[in-house]
PDB file of C-alpha atoms in Angstrom:
ATOM      1  CA  MET A   1       4.452 -10.655  33.343  1.00 42.00           C
ATOM      2  CA  GLU A   2       7.559 -11.806  31.473  1.00 46.00           C
ATOM      3  CA  PRO A   3       9.148  -9.389  28.986  1.00 47.00           C
ATOM      4  CA  ALA A   4       8.534 -10.132  25.308  1.00 48.00           C
ATOM      5  CA  GLU A   5      11.267 -12.184  23.714  1.00 55.00           C
ATOM      6  CA  GLN A   6      13.392 -10.076  21.396  1.00 59.00           C
ATOM      7  CA  PRO A   7      14.258 -11.434  17.926  1.00 64.00           C
ATOM      8  CA  SER A   8      17.777 -12.764  17.561  1.00 64.00           C
ATOM      9  CA  GLY A   9      20.202 -12.654  14.669  1.00 76.00           C
ATOM     10  CA  PRO A  10      21.461  -9.749  12.586  1.00 87.00           C
ATOM     11  CA  ALA A  11      19.178  -6.756  12.098  1.00 92.00           C
ATOM     12  CA  ARG A  12      17.381  -6.659   8.754  1.00 96.00           C
ATOM     13  CA  PRO A  13      16.158  -3.732   6.672  1.00 98.00           C
ATOM     14  CA  ALA A  14      12.465  -3.076   6.089  1.00 98.00           C
ATOM     15  CA  ALA A  15      10.375  -0.829   3.838  1.00 98.00           C
ATOM     16  CA  PHE A  16       7.845   1.579   5.370  1.00 98.00           C
ATOM     17  CA  PHE A  17       5.071   2.982   3.172  1.00 98.00           C
ATOM     18  CA  ASP A  18       2.593   5.743   3.819  1.00 96.00           C
ATOM     19  CA  LEU A  19      -0.758   4.795   2.245  1.00 93.00           C
ATOM     20  CA  ASP A  20      -2.707   7.799   0.947  1.00 89.00           C
ATOM     21  CA  LYS A  21      -1.229   9.351  -2.226  1.00 88.00           C
ATOM     22  CA  THR A  22       1.782   7.054  -1.855  1.00 94.00           C
ATOM     23  CA  ILE A  23       0.313   3.593  -2.508  1.00 94.00           C
ATOM     24  CA  ILE A  24      -3.176   4.738  -3.475  1.00 90.00           C
ATOM     25  CA  ALA A  25      -4.170   7.917  -5.281  1.00 86.00           C
ATOM     26  CA  ARG A  26      -6.671   9.299  -2.736  1.00 76.00           C
ATOM     27  CA  SER A  27      -7.477   9.465   0.954  1.00 72.00           C
ATOM     28  CA  SER A  28      -8.458   5.917   1.914  1.00 73.00           C
ATOM     29  CA  THR A  29     -10.793   7.058   4.698  1.00 69.00           C
ATOM     30  CA  LEU A  30     -12.645   9.705   2.677  1.00 67.00           C
ATOM     31  CA  ALA A  31     -12.958   7.309  -0.262  1.00 67.00           C
ATOM     32  CA  PHE A  32     -15.421   5.206   1.718  1.00 72.00           C
ATOM     33  CA  SER A  33     -17.883   8.069   2.314  1.00 71.00           C
ATOM     34  CA  ARG A  34     -20.372   6.825  -0.279  1.00 74.00           C
ATOM     35  CA  PRO A  35     -20.454   3.210   1.007  1.00 75.00           C
ATOM     36  CA  PHE A  36     -20.838   4.571   4.539  1.00 75.00           C
ATOM     37  CA  TYR A  37     -23.772   6.671   3.287  1.00 70.00           C
ATOM     38  CA  ALA A  38     -25.329   3.630   1.597  1.00 77.00           C
ATOM     39  CA  GLY A  39     -24.874   1.709   4.853  1.00 77.00           C
ATOM     40  CA  GLY A  40     -26.723   4.381   6.814  1.00 77.00           C
ATOM     41  CA  LEU A  41     -23.724   5.637   8.798  1.00 72.00           C
ATOM     42  CA  ILE A  42     -23.651   9.182   7.395  1.00 67.00           C
ATOM     43  CA  ASN A  43     -26.042  11.559   5.665  1.00 64.00           C
ATOM     44  CA  ARG A  44     -25.847  13.181   2.241  1.00 63.00           C
ATOM     45  CA  ARG A  45     -24.427  16.418   3.617  1.00 62.00           C
ATOM     46  CA  THR A  46     -21.524  14.511   5.153  1.00 63.00           C
ATOM     47  CA  VAL A  47     -20.881  12.767   1.837  1.00 56.00           C
ATOM     48  CA  LEU A  48     -20.628  16.142   0.093  1.00 50.00           C
ATOM     49  CA  ARG A  49     -18.287  17.448   2.789  1.00 56.00           C
ATOM     50  CA  SER A  50     -16.117  14.358   2.344  1.00 53.00           C
ATOM     51  CA  VAL A  51     -16.025  14.827  -1.434  1.00 47.00           C
ATOM     52  CA  TYR A  52     -14.929  18.441  -0.941  1.00 43.00           C
ATOM     53  CA  ALA A  53     -12.275  17.408   1.605  1.00 51.00           C
ATOM     54  CA  GLN A  54     -11.009  14.795  -0.860  1.00 47.00           C
ATOM     55  CA  PHE A  55     -10.787  17.453  -3.590  1.00 41.00           C
ATOM     56  CA  VAL A  56      -8.789  19.828  -1.364  1.00 46.00           C
ATOM     57  CA  TYR A  57      -6.525  16.965  -0.267  1.00 46.00           C
ATOM     58  CA  LEU A  58      -5.792  15.955  -3.853  1.00 44.00           C
ATOM     59  CA  LEU A  59      -5.033  19.524  -4.894  1.00 44.00           C
ATOM     60  CA  GLY A  60      -2.511  20.434  -2.257  1.00 48.00           C
ATOM     61  CA  GLY A  61      -2.063  17.672   0.273  1.00 51.00           C
ATOM     62  CA  ALA A  62      -2.623  18.454   3.940  1.00 54.00           C
ATOM     63  CA  ASP A  63      -0.486  20.398   6.371  1.00 55.00           C
ATOM     64  CA  HIS A  64      -0.531  19.941  10.142  1.00 60.00           C
ATOM     65  CA  ASP A  65      -3.502  22.245  10.771  1.00 65.00           C
ATOM     66  CA  GLN A  66      -5.564  20.617   8.017  1.00 60.00           C
ATOM     67  CA  MET A  67      -4.772  17.165   9.342  1.00 61.00           C
ATOM     68  CA  GLU A  68      -5.845  18.210  12.832  1.00 68.00           C
ATOM     69  CA  ARG A  69      -9.134  19.554  11.487  1.00 66.00           C
ATOM     70  CA  MET A  70      -9.643  16.334   9.527  1.00 63.00           C
ATOM     71  CA  ARG A  71      -8.926  14.288  12.656  1.00 68.00           C
ATOM     72  CA  GLU A  72     -11.500  16.229  14.658  1.00 72.00           C
ATOM     73  CA  TYR A  73     -14.020  15.957  11.824  1.00 68.00           C
ATOM     74  CA  LEU A  74     -13.579  12.196  11.389  1.00 69.00           C
ATOM     75  CA  SER A  75     -13.619  11.574  15.145  1.00 75.00           C
ATOM     76  CA  ALA A  76     -16.911  13.422  15.478  1.00 75.00           C
ATOM     77  CA  MET A  77     -18.340  11.751  12.388  1.00 74.00           C
ATOM     78  CA  CYS A  78     -17.705   8.178  13.534  1.00 81.00           C
ATOM     79  CA  THR A  79     -18.849   8.621  17.144  1.00 83.00           C
ATOM     80  CA  GLY A  80     -21.497   5.981  17.854  1.00 87.00           C
ATOM     81  CA  TRP A  81     -20.811   3.912  14.732  1.00 85.00           C
ATOM     82  CA  ASP A  82     -21.080   0.159  15.156  1.00 89.00           C
ATOM     83  CA  VAL A  83     -17.608  -1.319  14.649  1.00 89.00           C
ATOM     84  CA  GLU A  84     -18.786  -4.545  12.991  1.00 91.00           C
ATOM     85  CA  THR A  85     -20.960  -2.564  10.567  1.00 90.00           C
ATOM     86  CA  VAL A  86     -17.944  -0.504   9.508  1.00 86.00           C
ATOM     87  CA  LYS A  87     -15.831  -3.634   9.006  1.00 89.00           C
ATOM     88  CA  ALA A  88     -18.579  -5.280   6.964  1.00 91.00           C
ATOM     89  CA  ILE A  89     -19.002  -2.237   4.702  1.00 86.00           C
ATOM     90  CA  VAL A  90     -15.243  -2.007   4.128  1.00 86.00           C
ATOM     91  CA  ALA A  91     -15.014  -5.737   3.375  1.00 87.00           C
ATOM     92  CA  ASP A  92     -17.945  -5.608   0.929  1.00 86.00           C
ATOM     93  CA  THR A  93     -16.728  -2.545  -0.982  1.00 82.00           C
ATOM     94  CA  LEU A  94     -12.943  -2.759  -0.600  1.00 83.00           C
ATOM     95  CA  HIS A  95     -12.149  -4.045  -4.083  1.00 82.00           C
ATOM     96  CA  HIS A  96     -14.623  -1.695  -5.767  1.00 82.00           C
ATOM     97  CA  ILE A  97     -13.352   1.385  -3.906  1.00 81.00           C
ATOM     98  CA  VAL A  98      -9.614   0.745  -3.606  1.00 84.00           C
ATOM     99  CA  THR A  99      -8.847  -1.226  -6.766  1.00 81.00           C
ATOM    100  CA  PRO A 100      -8.887   1.746  -9.166  1.00 83.00           C
ATOM    101  CA  MET A 101      -6.687   3.822  -6.842  1.00 85.00           C
ATOM    102  CA  ILE A 102      -3.614   1.586  -6.444  1.00 92.00           C
ATOM    103  CA  TYR A 103      -0.441   2.861  -8.092  1.00 92.00           C
ATOM    104  CA  GLU A 104       1.243   0.268 -10.259  1.00 91.00           C
ATOM    105  CA  GLU A 105       4.643   1.686  -9.322  1.00 93.00           C
ATOM    106  CA  ALA A 106       3.901   1.177  -5.628  1.00 94.00           C
ATOM    107  CA  VAL A 107       2.837  -2.421  -6.219  1.00 92.00           C
ATOM    108  CA  GLU A 108       6.090  -3.090  -8.065  1.00 93.00           C
ATOM    109  CA  LEU A 109       8.095  -1.534  -5.233  1.00 95.00           C
ATOM    110  CA  ILE A 110       6.307  -3.653  -2.625  1.00 96.00           C
ATOM    111  CA  ASP A 111       6.902  -6.806  -4.673  1.00 95.00           C
ATOM    112  CA  GLY A 112      10.515  -5.819  -5.199  1.00 97.00           C
ATOM    113  CA  HIS A 113      11.184  -5.263  -1.512  1.00 98.00           C
ATOM    114  CA  HIS A 114       9.649  -8.641  -0.727  1.00 98.00           C
ATOM    115  CA  ALA A 115      11.808 -10.248  -3.414  1.00 97.00           C
ATOM    116  CA  ALA A 116      14.847  -8.676  -1.733  1.00 97.00           C
ATOM    117  CA  GLY A 117      13.838 -10.202   1.603  1.00 96.00           C
ATOM    118  CA  ARG A 118      12.587  -6.994   3.240  1.00 98.00           C
ATOM    119  CA  GLU A 119       9.385  -6.843   5.253  1.00 98.00           C
ATOM    120  CA  VAL A 120       6.871  -4.233   4.092  1.00 98.00           C
ATOM    121  CA  VAL A 121       5.063  -2.104   6.675  1.00 98.00           C
ATOM    122  CA  ILE A 122       2.197   0.282   5.854  1.00 98.00           C
ATOM    123  CA  VAL A 123       2.140   3.255   8.227  1.00 97.00           C
ATOM    124  CA  SER A 124      -1.043   5.287   7.798  1.00 92.00           C
ATOM    125  CA  THR A 125      -3.014   7.941   9.635  1.00 87.00           C
ATOM    126  CA  SER A 126      -6.235   6.355   8.384  1.00 85.00           C
ATOM    127  CA  GLY A 127      -8.195   4.019  10.627  1.00 86.00           C
ATOM    128  CA  ALA A 128      -7.122   0.427  11.160  1.00 90.00           C
ATOM    129  CA  GLU A 129     -10.510  -0.858   9.948  1.00 88.00           C
ATOM    130  CA  VAL A 130      -9.670   0.553   6.513  1.00 88.00           C
ATOM    131  CA  VAL A 131      -5.885   0.168   6.447  1.00 91.00           C
ATOM    132  CA  GLU A 132      -5.620  -3.446   7.637  1.00 94.00           C
ATOM    133  CA  PRO A 133      -7.764  -4.922   4.807  1.00 92.00           C
ATOM    134  CA  ILE A 134      -5.868  -2.825   2.256  1.00 92.00           C
ATOM    135  CA  GLY A 135      -2.577  -4.003   3.756  1.00 94.00           C
ATOM    136  CA  ALA A 136      -3.692  -7.628   3.520  1.00 93.00           C
ATOM    137  CA  MET A 137      -4.781  -7.095  -0.079  1.00 90.00           C
ATOM    138  CA  LEU A 138      -1.353  -5.669  -0.956  1.00 92.00           C
ATOM    139  CA  GLY A 139       0.577  -8.355   0.927  1.00 94.00           C
ATOM    140  CA  ALA A 140       2.034  -6.038   3.569  1.00 97.00           C
ATOM    141  CA  ASP A 141       3.688  -7.827   6.484  1.00 97.00           C
ATOM    142  CA  ARG A 142       2.548  -5.325   9.117  1.00 97.00           C
ATOM    143  CA  VAL A 143       0.268  -2.329   9.459  1.00 97.00           C
ATOM    144  CA  VAL A 144       0.492   0.719  11.699  1.00 97.00           C
ATOM    145  CA  ALA A 145      -2.753   2.738  11.694  1.00 93.00           C
ATOM    146  CA  THR A 146      -4.901   5.009  13.812  1.00 89.00           C
ATOM    147  CA  ARG A 147      -7.064   3.107  16.314  1.00 90.00           C
ATOM    148  CA  MET A 148     -10.245   4.427  17.882  1.00 89.00           C
ATOM    149  CA  VAL A 149     -11.528   3.708  21.385  1.00 92.00           C
ATOM    150  CA  VAL A 150     -14.394   1.197  21.335  1.00 93.00           C
ATOM    151  CA  ALA A 151     -17.023   0.717  24.041  1.00 94.00           C
ATOM    152  CA  ASP A 152     -19.930  -1.753  23.775  1.00 94.00           C
ATOM    153  CA  GLY A 153     -19.040  -2.393  20.143  1.00 93.00           C
ATOM    154  CA  LYS A 154     -19.241   1.280  19.131  1.00 92.00           C
ATOM    155  CA  TYR A 155     -16.716   4.047  18.571  1.00 89.00           C
ATOM    156  CA  THR A 156     -16.614   6.613  21.356  1.00 90.00           C
ATOM    157  CA  GLY A 157     -15.007   9.298  19.175  1.00 85.00           C
ATOM    158  CA  GLU A 158     -11.773   9.152  21.181  1.00 87.00           C
ATOM    159  CA  ILE A 159      -8.495   8.080  19.626  1.00 87.00           C
ATOM    160  CA  ALA A 160      -6.468   5.341  21.308  1.00 88.00           C
ATOM    161  CA  GLU A 161      -3.468   5.466  18.938  1.00 89.00           C
ATOM    162  CA  TYR A 162      -2.931   8.290  16.456  1.00 88.00           C
ATOM    163  CA  ALA A 163      -0.553   7.281  13.657  1.00 88.00           C
ATOM    164  CA  TYR A 164       0.333  10.759  12.494  1.00 87.00           C
ATOM    165  CA  GLY A 165       3.483  12.884  12.128  1.00 89.00           C
ATOM    166  CA  PRO A 166       6.033  12.147  14.858  1.00 93.00           C
ATOM    167  CA  HIS A 167       3.870   9.280  16.124  1.00 94.00           C
ATOM    168  CA  LYS A 168       4.652   7.441  12.883  1.00 96.00           C
ATOM    169  CA  ALA A 169       8.379   7.784  13.535  1.00 97.00           C
ATOM    170  CA  THR A 170       7.886   6.532  17.099  1.00 97.00           C
ATOM    171  CA  ALA A 171       5.989   3.490  15.817  1.00 97.00           C
ATOM    172  CA  VAL A 172       8.723   2.781  13.263  1.00 98.00           C
ATOM    173  CA  ARG A 173      11.419   2.913  15.955  1.00 98.00           C
ATOM    174  CA  GLU A 174       9.393   0.651  18.237  1.00 97.00           C
ATOM    175  CA  LEU A 175       8.991  -1.863  15.415  1.00 97.00           C
ATOM    176  CA  ALA A 176      12.730  -1.667  14.778  1.00 98.00           C
ATOM    177  CA  VAL A 177      13.290  -2.867  18.345  1.00 97.00           C
ATOM    178  CA  SER A 178      10.569  -5.521  18.452  1.00 97.00           C
ATOM    179  CA  GLN A 179      11.196  -6.881  14.938  1.00 97.00           C
ATOM    180  CA  ASN A 180      14.958  -6.310  14.760  1.00 97.00           C
ATOM    181  CA  TYR A 181      14.823  -3.892  11.827  1.00 98.00           C
ATOM    182  CA  ASP A 182      17.954  -2.104  10.705  1.00 98.00           C
ATOM    183  CA  LEU A 183      16.669   1.438  10.195  1.00 98.00           C
ATOM    184  CA  ALA A 184      19.955   2.725   8.803  1.00 98.00           C
ATOM    185  CA  ASN A 185      19.477   0.416   5.820  1.00 98.00           C
ATOM    186  CA  SER A 186      15.684   0.602   5.678  1.00 98.00           C
ATOM    187  CA  TYR A 187      13.462   2.482   3.227  1.00 98.00           C
ATOM    188  CA  ALA A 188      10.532   4.852   3.725  1.00 98.00           C
ATOM    189  CA  TYR A 189       8.094   6.395   1.247  1.00 98.00           C
ATOM    190  CA  SER A 190       5.617   9.248   1.712  1.00 97.00           C
ATOM    191  CA  ASP A 191       3.962  12.144  -0.085  1.00 94.00           C
ATOM    192  CA  SER A 192       3.527  14.517   2.857  1.00 91.00           C
ATOM    193  CA  ILE A 193       5.737  16.954   4.743  1.00 93.00           C
ATOM    194  CA  THR A 194       3.972  15.771   7.914  1.00 91.00           C
ATOM    195  CA  ASP A 195       5.801  12.448   7.487  1.00 95.00           C
ATOM    196  CA  GLU A 196       9.244  14.056   7.618  1.00 97.00           C
ATOM    197  CA  PRO A 197       9.979  12.393  11.017  1.00 97.00           C
ATOM    198  CA  MET A 198       9.316   8.928   9.569  1.00 98.00           C
ATOM    199  CA  LEU A 199      11.354   9.611   6.444  1.00 98.00           C
ATOM    200  CA  ALA A 200      14.236  10.974   8.524  1.00 98.00           C
ATOM    201  CA  ALA A 201      14.187   7.868  10.735  1.00 98.00           C
ATOM    202  CA  VAL A 202      15.536   5.609   7.966  1.00 98.00           C
ATOM    203  CA  GLY A 203      18.658   5.603   5.861  1.00 98.00           C
ATOM    204  CA  ASN A 204      16.824   5.570   2.521  1.00 98.00           C
ATOM    205  CA  PRO A 205      13.944   8.089   2.469  1.00 98.00           C
ATOM    206  CA  PHE A 206      11.940   8.709  -0.707  1.00 98.00           C
ATOM    207  CA  ALA A 207       9.423  11.453  -1.454  1.00 98.00           C
ATOM    208  CA  VAL A 208       6.542  10.048  -3.534  1.00 97.00           C
ATOM    209  CA  ASN A 209       4.226  12.461  -5.357  1.00 94.00           C
ATOM    210  CA  PRO A 210       5.362  15.000  -2.744  1.00 95.00           C
ATOM    211  CA  ASP A 211       3.468  18.081  -1.690  1.00 92.00           C
ATOM    212  CA  LYS A 212       5.284  21.368  -2.258  1.00 92.00           C
ATOM    213  CA  ALA A 213       6.851  21.496   1.191  1.00 93.00           C
ATOM    214  CA  LEU A 214       8.142  17.929   1.024  1.00 95.00           C
ATOM    215  CA  ARG A 215       9.474  18.442  -2.488  1.00 96.00           C
ATOM    216  CA  ARG A 216      11.486  21.446  -1.299  1.00 97.00           C
ATOM    217  CA  LEU A 217      12.741  19.484   1.691  1.00 98.00           C
ATOM    218  CA  ALA A 218      13.673  16.499  -0.466  1.00 98.00           C
ATOM    219  CA  GLN A 219      15.659  18.750  -2.769  1.00 97.00           C
ATOM    220  CA  SER A 220      17.472  20.388   0.140  1.00 98.00           C
ATOM    221  CA  ARG A 221      18.369  17.005   1.667  1.00 97.00           C
ATOM    222  CA  ASP A 222      19.072  15.210  -1.626  1.00 97.00           C
ATOM    223  CA  TRP A 223      16.257  12.732  -1.061  1.00 98.00           C
ATOM    224  CA  PRO A 224      15.146  10.983  -4.250  1.00 98.00           C
ATOM    225  CA  VAL A 225      11.723  11.984  -5.571  1.00 98.00           C
ATOM    226  CA  LEU A 226       9.404   9.443  -7.215  1.00 97.00           C
ATOM    227  CA  ASP A 227       6.336  10.381  -9.246  1.00 94.00           C
ATOM    228  CA  PHE A 228       3.675   7.657  -9.442  1.00 92.00           C
ATOM    229  CA  SER A 229       0.939   8.048 -12.036  1.00 86.00           C
ATOM    230  CA  GLN A 230      -0.341   4.629 -13.141  1.00 71.00           C
ATOM    231  CA  PRO A 231      -3.197   3.243 -11.017  1.00 79.00           C
ATOM    232  CA  VAL A 232      -3.688  -0.500 -11.501  1.00 68.00           C
ATOM    233  CA  GLY A 233      -6.577  -2.685 -10.377  1.00 58.00           C
ATOM    234  CA  LEU A 234      -6.370  -6.019  -8.609  1.00 49.00           C
ATOM    235  CA  THR A 235      -7.369  -7.958 -11.728  1.00 49.00           C
ATOM    236  CA  GLU A 236      -4.750  -6.116 -13.736  1.00 51.00           C
ATOM    237  CA  ARG A 237      -2.263  -6.576 -10.908  1.00 52.00           C
ATOM    238  CA  SER A 238      -2.768 -10.367 -10.986  1.00 47.00           C
ATOM    239  CA  ARG A 239      -2.360 -10.349 -14.739  1.00 43.00           C
ATOM    240  CA  LEU A 240       0.799  -8.269 -14.477  1.00 45.00           C
ATOM    241  CA  ARG A 241       2.262 -10.721 -11.958  1.00 46.00           C
ATOM    242  CA  GLU A 242       1.575 -13.612 -14.307  1.00 41.00           C
ATOM    243  CA  VAL A 243       2.990 -12.114 -17.488  1.00 36.00           C
ATOM    244  CA  ARG A 244       5.849 -10.001 -16.153  1.00 41.00           C
ATOM    245  CA  ARG A 245       9.143 -11.469 -15.150  1.00 35.00           C
ATOM    246  CA  PRO A 246      10.383 -11.015 -11.585  1.00 40.00           C
ATOM    247  CA  ALA A 247      13.136  -8.885 -13.059  1.00 35.00           C
ATOM    248  CA  VAL A 248      10.641  -6.041 -13.505  1.00 36.00           C
ATOM    249  CA  ALA A 249      10.165  -5.631  -9.778  1.00 38.00           C
ATOM    250  CA  ALA A 250      13.838  -6.288  -9.132  1.00 39.00           C
ATOM    251  CA  GLY A 251      14.748  -3.669 -11.703  1.00 40.00           C
ATOM    252  CA  LEU A 252      12.569  -1.057 -10.054  1.00 43.00           C
ATOM    253  CA  VAL A 253      14.079  -1.757  -6.651  1.00 43.00           C
ATOM    254  CA  ALA A 254      17.521  -1.672  -8.228  1.00 40.00           C
ATOM    255  CA  GLY A 255      16.681   1.807  -9.477  1.00 44.00           C
ATOM    256  CA  VAL A 256      15.602   2.799  -5.990  1.00 46.00           C
ATOM    257  CA  ALA A 257      18.791   1.308  -4.565  1.00 45.00           C
ATOM    258  CA  ALA A 258      20.776   3.342  -7.079  1.00 41.00           C
ATOM    259  CA  GLY A 259      19.003   6.439  -5.834  1.00 44.00           C
ATOM    260  CA  ALA A 260      19.899   5.486  -2.270  1.00 44.00           C
ATOM    261  CA  PHE A 261      23.524   4.961  -3.309  1.00 42.00           C
ATOM    262  CA  LEU A 262      23.553   8.374  -4.980  1.00 43.00           C
ATOM    263  CA  LEU A 263      22.077   9.894  -1.827  1.00 47.00           C
ATOM    264  CA  ALA A 264      24.804   8.308   0.312  1.00 45.00           C
ATOM    265  CA  SER A 265      27.487   9.435  -2.147  1.00 46.00           C
ATOM    266  CA  ARG A 266      26.247  13.023  -1.987  1.00 48.00           C
ATOM    267  CA  ARG A 267      26.275  12.904   1.786  1.00 49.00           C
ATOM    268  CA  ARG A 268      29.838  11.602   1.821  1.00 46.00           C
ATOM    269  CA  SER A 269      30.879  14.328  -0.641  1.00 46.00           C
ATOM    270  CA  ARG A 270      29.329  16.992   1.549  1.00 49.00           C
ATOM    271  CA  SER A 271      31.028  15.561   4.606  1.00 46.00           C
ATOM    272  CA  SER A 272      34.407  15.593   2.894  1.00 47.00           C
ATOM    273  CA  VAL A 273      33.903  19.209   1.801  1.00 43.00           C
ATOM    274  CA  ASP A 274      32.845  20.231   5.291  1.00 50.00           C
TER     275      ASP A 274
END
């Protein structure tokens, strides 16, 4: 087998986005509990557990132990599910479920990075069956997501690729090699302390709606903090694209770039003092 051909030319920066509470306001996986119930995949008790998990997640985010418990819970829940049924339910309900959750500020950032010639990559712990359609809807160039083992068209409950914590950073570095990304000049956005490895892997990390631990870390490392609060639907998004000038997105990215410049300036000042 011949080795894959590596891209040529100068390395280019990219923008890496976490999904839950960074681009959308909730957990993308848990948000589909009601459609999965309607489709006969889960029972009412599981729906209520998912609603409670969503509430806890929104209140305080999720640390490593909580994420591990959620992983075990979701793995057990989806064991035996028919893969095509899951894809069909997501496709049928995607706009209804996800549309109200998308942050307008995130959409503007994605558009701005594209306008600047940067590829946009969504890196999410949620399952690929949910993340890939959302990525396509948002115009992302690539998606990194958790992938389950499938046998005879059904989930076995085992995880083939777990896009979580340090695994996200590993995936980002692998993409940097295969796609010729310049990580030193790339951007990354996340809300969770568990994504610290991914944020630290790029030259321009941003904490978005950060949990308490990430906010403290961002302050200690002089990482810019962004607070998103304006969900926008797809219909509204299309309207915004039609009536707003491209300068809006460019202006937002310019603000982000200014934050990155300030971050670099602070680092240089610290270095000179040291």
